[in-house]
PDB file of N, CA and C in Angstrom:
ATOM      1  N   MET L   1       0.864  -1.220  -0.074  1.00 44.00           N
ATOM      2  CA  MET L   1       0.103  -0.037   0.096  1.00 44.00           C
ATOM      3  C   MET L   1       0.916   1.150   0.151  1.00 44.00           C
ATOM      4  N   SER L   2       0.809   2.104  -1.021  1.00 52.00           N
ATOM      5  CA  SER L   2       1.481   3.531  -1.016  1.00 52.00           C
ATOM      6  C   SER L   2       0.964   4.467  -0.269  1.00 52.00           C
ATOM      7  N   ARG L   3       1.813   5.365   0.274  1.00 54.00           N
ATOM      8  CA  ARG L   3       1.417   6.578   1.488  1.00 54.00           C
ATOM      9  C   ARG L   3       1.287   7.448   0.247  1.00 54.00           C
ATOM     10  N   PRO L   4      -0.260   8.135   0.583  1.00 56.00           N
ATOM     11  CA  PRO L   4      -0.846   9.267  -0.060  1.00 56.00           C
ATOM     12  C   PRO L   4       0.159  10.426  -0.295  1.00 56.00           C
ATOM     13  N   GLU L   5       0.540  11.089  -1.286  1.00 59.00           N
ATOM     14  CA  GLU L   5       1.526  12.417  -1.333  1.00 59.00           C
ATOM     15  C   GLU L   5       1.061  13.442  -0.503  1.00 59.00           C
ATOM     16  N   SER L   6       1.535  13.978   0.730  1.00 63.00           N
ATOM     17  CA  SER L   6       1.297  14.907   1.721  1.00 63.00           C
ATOM     18  C   SER L   6       2.080  16.241   1.701  1.00 63.00           C
ATOM     19  N   GLY L   7       3.064  15.977   0.668  1.00 66.00           N
ATOM     20  CA  GLY L   7       4.245  17.252   0.694  1.00 66.00           C
ATOM     21  C   GLY L   7       5.250  17.313   1.741  1.00 66.00           C
ATOM     22  N   TRP L   8       5.108  16.179   2.562  1.00 69.00           N
ATOM     23  CA  TRP L   8       6.219  16.214   3.729  1.00 69.00           C
ATOM     24  C   TRP L   8       7.090  14.892   3.156  1.00 69.00           C
ATOM     25  N   THR L   9       7.249  14.749   2.011  1.00 65.00           N
ATOM     26  CA  THR L   9       8.317  13.635   1.877  1.00 65.00           C
ATOM     27  C   THR L   9       9.671  14.088   1.977  1.00 65.00           C
ATOM     28  N   TRP L  10      10.152  15.317   1.917  1.00 60.00           N
ATOM     29  CA  TRP L  10      11.256  15.488   2.404  1.00 60.00           C
ATOM     30  C   TRP L  10      11.790  15.174   3.903  1.00 60.00           C
ATOM     31  N   LEU L  11      11.016  14.703   4.932  1.00 61.00           N
ATOM     32  CA  LEU L  11      11.090  14.176   6.091  1.00 61.00           C
ATOM     33  C   LEU L  11      11.577  12.638   5.940  1.00 61.00           C
ATOM     34  N   ASP L  12      11.294  11.950   4.821  1.00 63.00           N
ATOM     35  CA  ASP L  12      11.568  10.765   4.991  1.00 63.00           C
ATOM     36  C   ASP L  12      13.046  10.512   5.116  1.00 63.00           C
ATOM     37  N   ALA L  13      13.404   9.057   5.598  1.00 59.00           N
ATOM     38  CA  ALA L  13      14.803   8.994   5.696  1.00 59.00           C
ATOM     39  C   ALA L  13      15.818   8.736   4.650  1.00 59.00           C
ATOM     40  N   PRO L  14      16.930   9.196   4.639  1.00 54.00           N
ATOM     41  CA  PRO L  14      17.649   8.938   3.631  1.00 54.00           C
ATOM     42  C   PRO L  14      17.808   7.564   3.145  1.00 54.00           C
ATOM     43  N   ALA L  15      17.498   6.850   4.018  1.00 50.00           N
ATOM     44  CA  ALA L  15      17.629   5.281   3.279  1.00 50.00           C
ATOM     45  C   ALA L  15      17.154   4.919   2.155  1.00 50.00           C
ATOM     46  N   ALA L  16      15.741   5.683   2.111  1.00 51.00           N
ATOM     47  CA  ALA L  16      15.106   5.575   0.817  1.00 51.00           C
ATOM     48  C   ALA L  16      15.931   5.834  -0.489  1.00 51.00           C
ATOM     49  N   ILE L  17      16.939   6.814  -0.248  1.00 51.00           N
ATOM     50  CA  ILE L  17      17.629   7.454  -1.354  1.00 51.00           C
ATOM     51  C   ILE L  17      18.848   6.573  -1.433  1.00 51.00           C
ATOM     52  N   HIS L  18      19.574   6.232  -0.504  1.00 57.00           N
ATOM     53  CA  HIS L  18      21.073   5.791  -0.461  1.00 57.00           C
ATOM     54  C   HIS L  18      21.126   4.232  -0.448  1.00 57.00           C
ATOM     55  N   GLY L  19      19.983   3.735  -0.183  1.00 74.00           N
ATOM     56  CA  GLY L  19      19.928   2.240   0.588  1.00 74.00           C
ATOM     57  C   GLY L  19      20.662   2.104   1.772  1.00 74.00           C
ATOM     58  N   ASP L  20      20.218   1.195   2.442  1.00 85.00           N
ATOM     59  CA  ASP L  20      20.403   0.355   3.684  1.00 85.00           C
ATOM     60  C   ASP L  20      22.250   0.313   3.856  1.00 85.00           C
ATOM     61  N   GLU L  21      22.549  -0.370   3.071  1.00 88.00           N
ATOM     62  CA  GLU L  21      24.157  -0.457   3.105  1.00 88.00           C
ATOM     63  C   GLU L  21      24.872   0.613   3.089  1.00 88.00           C
ATOM     64  N   ALA L  22      24.400   1.994   2.230  1.00 89.00           N
ATOM     65  CA  ALA L  22      25.065   2.947   1.871  1.00 89.00           C
ATOM     66  C   ALA L  22      24.985   3.946   3.286  1.00 89.00           C
ATOM     67  N   LEU L  23      23.782   3.717   3.963  1.00 90.00           N
ATOM     68  CA  LEU L  23      23.459   4.609   4.836  1.00 90.00           C
ATOM     69  C   LEU L  23      24.221   3.978   6.229  1.00 90.00           C
ATOM     70  N   LEU L  24      24.214   2.689   6.269  1.00 91.00           N
ATOM     71  CA  LEU L  24      24.936   2.155   7.473  1.00 91.00           C
ATOM     72  C   LEU L  24      26.518   2.510   7.145  1.00 91.00           C
ATOM     73  N   LEU L  25      27.172   2.537   6.170  1.00 93.00           N
ATOM     74  CA  LEU L  25      28.720   2.969   6.245  1.00 93.00           C
ATOM     75  C   LEU L  25      28.578   4.544   6.294  1.00 93.00           C
ATOM     76  N   LEU L  26      27.610   5.141   5.790  1.00 94.00           N
ATOM     77  CA  LEU L  26      27.934   6.572   6.350  1.00 94.00           C
ATOM     78  C   LEU L  26      27.910   6.910   7.877  1.00 94.00           C
ATOM     79  N   ALA L  27      26.857   5.904   8.445  1.00 95.00           N
ATOM     80  CA  ALA L  27      26.763   5.819   9.877  1.00 95.00           C
ATOM     81  C   ALA L  27      28.076   5.529  10.777  1.00 95.00           C
ATOM     82  N   ARG L  28      28.771   4.525  10.135  1.00 95.00           N
ATOM     83  CA  ARG L  28      29.967   4.087  10.778  1.00 95.00           C
ATOM     84  C   ARG L  28      31.159   5.160  10.551  1.00 95.00           C
ATOM     85  N   GLN L  29      31.119   5.898   9.467  1.00 95.00           N
ATOM     86  CA  GLN L  29      32.083   6.923   9.151  1.00 95.00           C
ATOM     87  C   GLN L  29      31.714   7.986   9.946  1.00 95.00           C
ATOM     88  N   THR L  30      30.723   8.462  10.223  1.00 96.00           N
ATOM     89  CA  THR L  30      29.979   9.343  11.218  1.00 96.00           C
ATOM     90  C   THR L  30      30.559   9.243  12.406  1.00 96.00           C
ATOM     91  N   ALA L  31      30.509   8.117  12.885  1.00 96.00           N
ATOM     92  CA  ALA L  31      30.692   7.594  14.319  1.00 96.00           C
ATOM     93  C   ALA L  31      32.380   7.615  14.759  1.00 96.00           C
ATOM     94  N   ARG L  32      33.028   7.132  13.552  1.00 96.00           N
ATOM     95  CA  ARG L  32      34.582   7.037  13.621  1.00 96.00           C
ATOM     96  C   ARG L  32      34.859   8.743  13.718  1.00 96.00           C
ATOM     97  N   LEU L  33      34.443   9.582  12.731  1.00 95.00           N
ATOM     98  CA  LEU L  33      34.816  10.750  12.874  1.00 95.00           C
ATOM     99  C   LEU L  33      34.511  11.608  13.861  1.00 95.00           C
ATOM    100  N   PHE L  34      33.504  11.283  14.728  1.00 96.00           N
ATOM    101  CA  PHE L  34      33.074  11.887  16.168  1.00 96.00           C
ATOM    102  C   PHE L  34      33.731  11.423  17.115  1.00 96.00           C
ATOM    103  N   ALA L  35      34.489  10.290  16.884  1.00 96.00           N
ATOM    104  CA  ALA L  35      34.943   9.307  18.001  1.00 96.00           C
ATOM    105  C   ALA L  35      36.473  10.119  18.648  1.00 96.00           C
ATOM    106  N   THR L  36      37.133  10.697  17.459  1.00 95.00           N
ATOM    107  CA  THR L  36      38.305  11.475  17.568  1.00 95.00           C
ATOM    108  C   THR L  36      38.376  12.646  18.483  1.00 95.00           C
ATOM    109  N   PRO L  37      39.283  12.889  19.109  1.00 96.00           N
ATOM    110  CA  PRO L  37      38.978  14.376  20.029  1.00 96.00           C
ATOM    111  C   PRO L  37      38.706  15.584  19.256  1.00 96.00           C
ATOM    112  N   ASP L  38      39.334  15.663  18.195  1.00 96.00           N
ATOM    113  CA  ASP L  38      38.728  16.558  17.153  1.00 96.00           C
ATOM    114  C   ASP L  38      37.263  16.930  16.735  1.00 96.00           C
ATOM    115  N   GLY L  39      36.876  15.425  16.462  1.00 96.00           N
ATOM    116  CA  GLY L  39      35.471  15.465  16.253  1.00 96.00           C
ATOM    117  C   GLY L  39      34.513  15.732  17.277  1.00 96.00           C
ATOM    118  N   GLU L  40      35.120  15.061  18.597  1.00 96.00           N
ATOM    119  CA  GLU L  40      34.295  15.462  19.536  1.00 96.00           C
ATOM    120  C   GLU L  40      34.311  16.993  19.898  1.00 96.00           C
ATOM    121  N   ALA L  41      35.419  17.857  19.776  1.00 97.00           N
ATOM    122  CA  ALA L  41      35.268  19.093  19.886  1.00 97.00           C
ATOM    123  C   ALA L  41      34.326  19.806  19.023  1.00 97.00           C
ATOM    124  N   VAL L  42      34.275  19.448  17.796  1.00 97.00           N
ATOM    125  CA  VAL L  42      33.537  20.010  16.846  1.00 97.00           C
ATOM    126  C   VAL L  42      32.049  19.697  17.271  1.00 97.00           C
ATOM    127  N   LEU L  43      31.446  18.635  17.583  1.00 96.00           N
ATOM    128  CA  LEU L  43      30.162  18.017  17.964  1.00 96.00           C
ATOM    129  C   LEU L  43      29.685  18.866  19.083  1.00 96.00           C
ATOM    130  N   GLN L  44      31.002  18.872  20.039  1.00 97.00           N
ATOM    131  CA  GLN L  44      30.526  19.816  21.135  1.00 97.00           C
ATOM    132  C   GLN L  44      30.056  21.109  21.151  1.00 97.00           C
ATOM    133  N   HIS L  45      30.819  21.692  19.992  1.00 97.00           N
ATOM    134  CA  HIS L  45      30.606  23.164  19.400  1.00 97.00           C
ATOM    135  C   HIS L  45      29.177  23.207  18.861  1.00 97.00           C
ATOM    136  N   LEU L  46      28.989  22.469  18.108  1.00 97.00           N
ATOM    137  CA  LEU L  46      27.779  22.217  17.236  1.00 97.00           C
ATOM    138  C   LEU L  46      26.776  22.258  18.328  1.00 97.00           C
ATOM    139  N   LYS L  47      26.816  21.338  19.108  1.00 97.00           N
ATOM    140  CA  LYS L  47      25.787  21.045  20.316  1.00 97.00           C
ATOM    141  C   LYS L  47      25.451  22.355  20.891  1.00 97.00           C
ATOM    142  N   SER L  48      26.411  23.055  21.425  1.00 97.00           N
ATOM    143  CA  SER L  48      26.507  24.434  22.036  1.00 97.00           C
ATOM    144  C   SER L  48      25.719  25.584  21.362  1.00 97.00           C
ATOM    145  N   MET L  49      26.129  25.479  20.250  1.00 96.00           N
ATOM    146  CA  MET L  49      25.150  26.598  19.118  1.00 96.00           C
ATOM    147  C   MET L  49      23.799  26.270  18.892  1.00 96.00           C
ATOM    148  N   THR L  50      23.454  25.059  19.186  1.00 97.00           N
ATOM    149  CA  THR L  50      22.022  24.936  18.752  1.00 97.00           C
ATOM    150  C   THR L  50      21.177  23.754  19.871  1.00 97.00           C
ATOM    151  N   LEU L  51      21.498  22.826  20.287  1.00 96.00           N
ATOM    152  CA  LEU L  51      20.790  22.100  21.355  1.00 96.00           C
ATOM    153  C   LEU L  51      20.567  22.970  22.502  1.00 96.00           C
ATOM    154  N   ASP L  52      22.049  23.639  23.002  1.00 96.00           N
ATOM    155  CA  ASP L  52      21.788  24.230  24.351  1.00 96.00           C
ATOM    156  C   ASP L  52      21.519  25.704  24.278  1.00 96.00           C
ATOM    157  N   ARG L  53      21.139  25.885  23.345  1.00 94.00           N
ATOM    158  CA  ARG L  53      20.613  27.510  22.659  1.00 94.00           C
ATOM    159  C   ARG L  53      19.379  27.785  22.752  1.00 94.00           C
ATOM    160  N   CYS L  54      18.712  28.765  23.385  1.00 92.00           N
ATOM    161  CA  CYS L  54      17.396  29.094  23.158  1.00 92.00           C
ATOM    162  C   CYS L  54      17.129  30.608  22.742  1.00 92.00           C
ATOM    163  N   LEU L  55      16.004  30.637  22.024  1.00 95.00           N
ATOM    164  CA  LEU L  55      15.843  31.998  21.679  1.00 95.00           C
ATOM    165  C   LEU L  55      14.955  32.824  22.452  1.00 95.00           C
ATOM    166  N   GLY L  56      14.812  34.112  22.575  1.00 94.00           N
ATOM    167  CA  GLY L  56      13.850  34.864  23.316  1.00 94.00           C
ATOM    168  C   GLY L  56      12.489  34.797  23.009  1.00 94.00           C
ATOM    169  N   PRO L  57      11.520  35.393  23.691  1.00 94.00           N
ATOM    170  CA  PRO L  57      10.152  35.577  23.090  1.00 94.00           C
ATOM    171  C   PRO L  57       9.892  36.444  21.948  1.00 94.00           C
ATOM    172  N   GLU L  58      11.006  37.503  21.906  1.00 95.00           N
ATOM    173  CA  GLU L  58      10.993  38.696  20.997  1.00 95.00           C
ATOM    174  C   GLU L  58      11.644  37.834  19.200  1.00 95.00           C
ATOM    175  N   SER L  59      11.972  36.685  19.504  1.00 96.00           N
ATOM    176  CA  SER L  59      12.443  36.038  18.089  1.00 96.00           C
ATOM    177  C   SER L  59      11.427  36.016  17.058  1.00 96.00           C
ATOM    178  N   GLY L  60      11.775  36.394  16.089  1.00 96.00           N
ATOM    179  CA  GLY L  60      10.975  36.182  14.830  1.00 96.00           C
ATOM    180  C   GLY L  60      10.780  34.777  14.206  1.00 96.00           C
ATOM    181  N   ASP L  61       9.905  34.426  13.593  1.00 95.00           N
ATOM    182  CA  ASP L  61       9.268  33.152  13.023  1.00 95.00           C
ATOM    183  C   ASP L  61      10.706  32.690  12.218  1.00 95.00           C
ATOM    184  N   ASN L  62      11.424  33.511  11.376  1.00 96.00           N
ATOM    185  CA  ASN L  62      12.586  33.153  10.427  1.00 96.00           C
ATOM    186  C   ASN L  62      13.676  32.467  11.380  1.00 96.00           C
ATOM    187  N   ALA L  63      13.861  33.233  12.352  1.00 96.00           N
ATOM    188  CA  ALA L  63      15.034  32.656  13.289  1.00 96.00           C
ATOM    189  C   ALA L  63      14.780  31.644  14.007  1.00 96.00           C
ATOM    190  N   LEU L  64      13.503  31.569  14.445  1.00 96.00           N
ATOM    191  CA  LEU L  64      13.278  30.180  15.359  1.00 96.00           C
ATOM    192  C   LEU L  64      13.071  28.974  14.132  1.00 96.00           C
ATOM    193  N   ARG L  65      12.752  29.413  12.870  1.00 96.00           N
ATOM    194  CA  ARG L  65      12.929  28.200  12.102  1.00 96.00           C
ATOM    195  C   ARG L  65      14.202  27.672  11.546  1.00 96.00           C
ATOM    196  N   HIS L  66      15.076  28.950  11.596  1.00 96.00           N
ATOM    197  CA  HIS L  66      16.651  28.559  11.359  1.00 96.00           C
ATOM    198  C   HIS L  66      17.251  27.821  12.381  1.00 96.00           C
ATOM    199  N   LEU L  67      16.928  28.066  13.562  1.00 96.00           N
ATOM    200  CA  LEU L  67      17.315  27.509  14.551  1.00 96.00           C
ATOM    201  C   LEU L  67      16.957  25.855  14.715  1.00 96.00           C
ATOM    202  N   GLU L  68      15.618  26.038  14.459  1.00 96.00           N
ATOM    203  CA  GLU L  68      15.243  24.412  14.489  1.00 96.00           C
ATOM    204  C   GLU L  68      15.891  23.513  13.408  1.00 96.00           C
ATOM    205  N   GLY L  69      16.099  24.077  12.065  1.00 96.00           N
ATOM    206  CA  GLY L  69      16.725  23.207  11.103  1.00 96.00           C
ATOM    207  C   GLY L  69      18.249  23.240  11.443  1.00 96.00           C
ATOM    208  N   GLN L  70      18.723  24.060  12.330  1.00 97.00           N
ATOM    209  CA  GLN L  70      20.116  23.483  12.823  1.00 97.00           C
ATOM    210  C   GLN L  70      20.066  22.647  13.789  1.00 97.00           C
ATOM    211  N   ARG L  71      19.167  22.699  14.665  1.00 97.00           N
ATOM    212  CA  ARG L  71      19.014  21.382  15.749  1.00 97.00           C
ATOM    213  C   ARG L  71      18.965  20.455  14.701  1.00 97.00           C
ATOM    214  N   HIS L  72      18.089  20.102  13.941  1.00 97.00           N
ATOM    215  CA  HIS L  72      17.509  18.831  13.255  1.00 97.00           C
ATOM    216  C   HIS L  72      18.725  18.509  12.534  1.00 97.00           C
ATOM    217  N   LEU L  73      19.765  18.974  11.973  1.00 96.00           N
ATOM    218  CA  LEU L  73      20.893  18.747  11.303  1.00 96.00           C
ATOM    219  C   LEU L  73      21.672  18.182  12.649  1.00 96.00           C
ATOM    220  N   VAL L  74      22.084  18.778  13.722  1.00 97.00           N
ATOM    221  CA  VAL L  74      22.885  18.367  14.696  1.00 97.00           C
ATOM    222  C   VAL L  74      22.353  16.968  15.018  1.00 97.00           C
ATOM    223  N   LEU L  75      21.222  16.933  15.365  1.00 97.00           N
ATOM    224  CA  LEU L  75      20.653  15.657  15.477  1.00 97.00           C
ATOM    225  C   LEU L  75      20.392  14.498  14.969  1.00 97.00           C
ATOM    226  N   HIS L  76      20.493  14.976  13.541  1.00 96.00           N
ATOM    227  CA  HIS L  76      20.590  13.707  12.552  1.00 96.00           C
ATOM    228  C   HIS L  76      22.290  13.124  12.529  1.00 96.00           C
ATOM    229  N   LEU L  77      23.166  14.378  12.429  1.00 96.00           N
ATOM    230  CA  LEU L  77      24.718  13.690  12.927  1.00 96.00           C
ATOM    231  C   LEU L  77      24.653  13.037  14.073  1.00 96.00           C
ATOM    232  N   LEU L  78      23.920  13.253  15.463  1.00 96.00           N
ATOM    233  CA  LEU L  78      24.249  12.362  16.596  1.00 96.00           C
ATOM    234  C   LEU L  78      23.483  10.999  16.509  1.00 96.00           C
ATOM    235  N   ALA L  79      22.471  10.976  15.818  1.00 95.00           N
ATOM    236  CA  ALA L  79      21.490   9.846  15.336  1.00 95.00           C
ATOM    237  C   ALA L  79      22.432   8.952  14.257  1.00 95.00           C
ATOM    238  N   LEU L  80      23.336   9.358  13.407  1.00 95.00           N
ATOM    239  CA  LEU L  80      23.879   8.612  12.493  1.00 95.00           C
ATOM    240  C   LEU L  80      25.338   8.165  13.452  1.00 95.00           C
ATOM    241  N   ALA L  81      25.733   9.013  14.311  1.00 96.00           N
ATOM    242  CA  ALA L  81      26.936   8.286  14.977  1.00 96.00           C
ATOM    243  C   ALA L  81      26.515   7.247  15.759  1.00 96.00           C
ATOM    244  N   ALA L  82      25.265   7.494  16.368  1.00 95.00           N
ATOM    245  CA  ALA L  82      24.783   6.359  17.391  1.00 95.00           C
ATOM    246  C   ALA L  82      24.589   5.142  16.778  1.00 95.00           C
ATOM    247  N   ARG L  83      23.899   5.208  15.678  1.00 94.00           N
ATOM    248  CA  ARG L  83      23.998   3.989  14.661  1.00 94.00           C
ATOM    249  C   ARG L  83      25.160   3.429  14.168  1.00 94.00           C
ATOM    250  N   GLY L  84      26.263   4.237  13.976  1.00 95.00           N
ATOM    251  CA  GLY L  84      27.363   3.484  13.616  1.00 95.00           C
ATOM    252  C   GLY L  84      28.119   2.881  14.545  1.00 95.00           C
ATOM    253  N   ARG L  85      27.924   3.544  15.833  1.00 94.00           N
ATOM    254  CA  ARG L  85      28.559   2.761  16.895  1.00 94.00           C
ATOM    255  C   ARG L  85      27.651   1.430  17.603  1.00 94.00           C
ATOM    256  N   GLY L  86      26.729   1.366  16.836  1.00 91.00           N
ATOM    257  CA  GLY L  86      25.776   0.238  17.087  1.00 91.00           C
ATOM    258  C   GLY L  86      24.857   0.531  18.101  1.00 91.00           C
ATOM    259  N   GLY L  87      24.343   1.804  18.393  1.00 59.00           N
ATOM    260  CA  GLY L  87      23.379   1.992  19.290  1.00 59.00           C
ATOM    261  C   GLY L  87      21.952   2.051  18.841  1.00 59.00           C
ATOM    262  N   MET L  88      22.015   1.912  17.727  1.00 53.00           N
ATOM    263  CA  MET L  88      20.503   2.163  17.156  1.00 53.00           C
ATOM    264  C   MET L  88      20.191   0.664  16.290  1.00 53.00           C
TER     265      MET L  88
END
């Protein structure tokens, strides 16, 4: 049974595009990258800029959407690294 087109297909997992083996390889590469001291420092910086940050009530819609997009990217990298370590 196919899913009706809702306009939200851009949220689908990359596995549909790259295939499971390629996604697993990418996950393992991501895990190795962030396991290094330099990688851990970069990841900590990305987390502090996005996940550990909040915007005030005066923030506009564009600023909120921009930060949420950044958060999504950092969380995607964290999920890839976790899967590459066998955590998923």
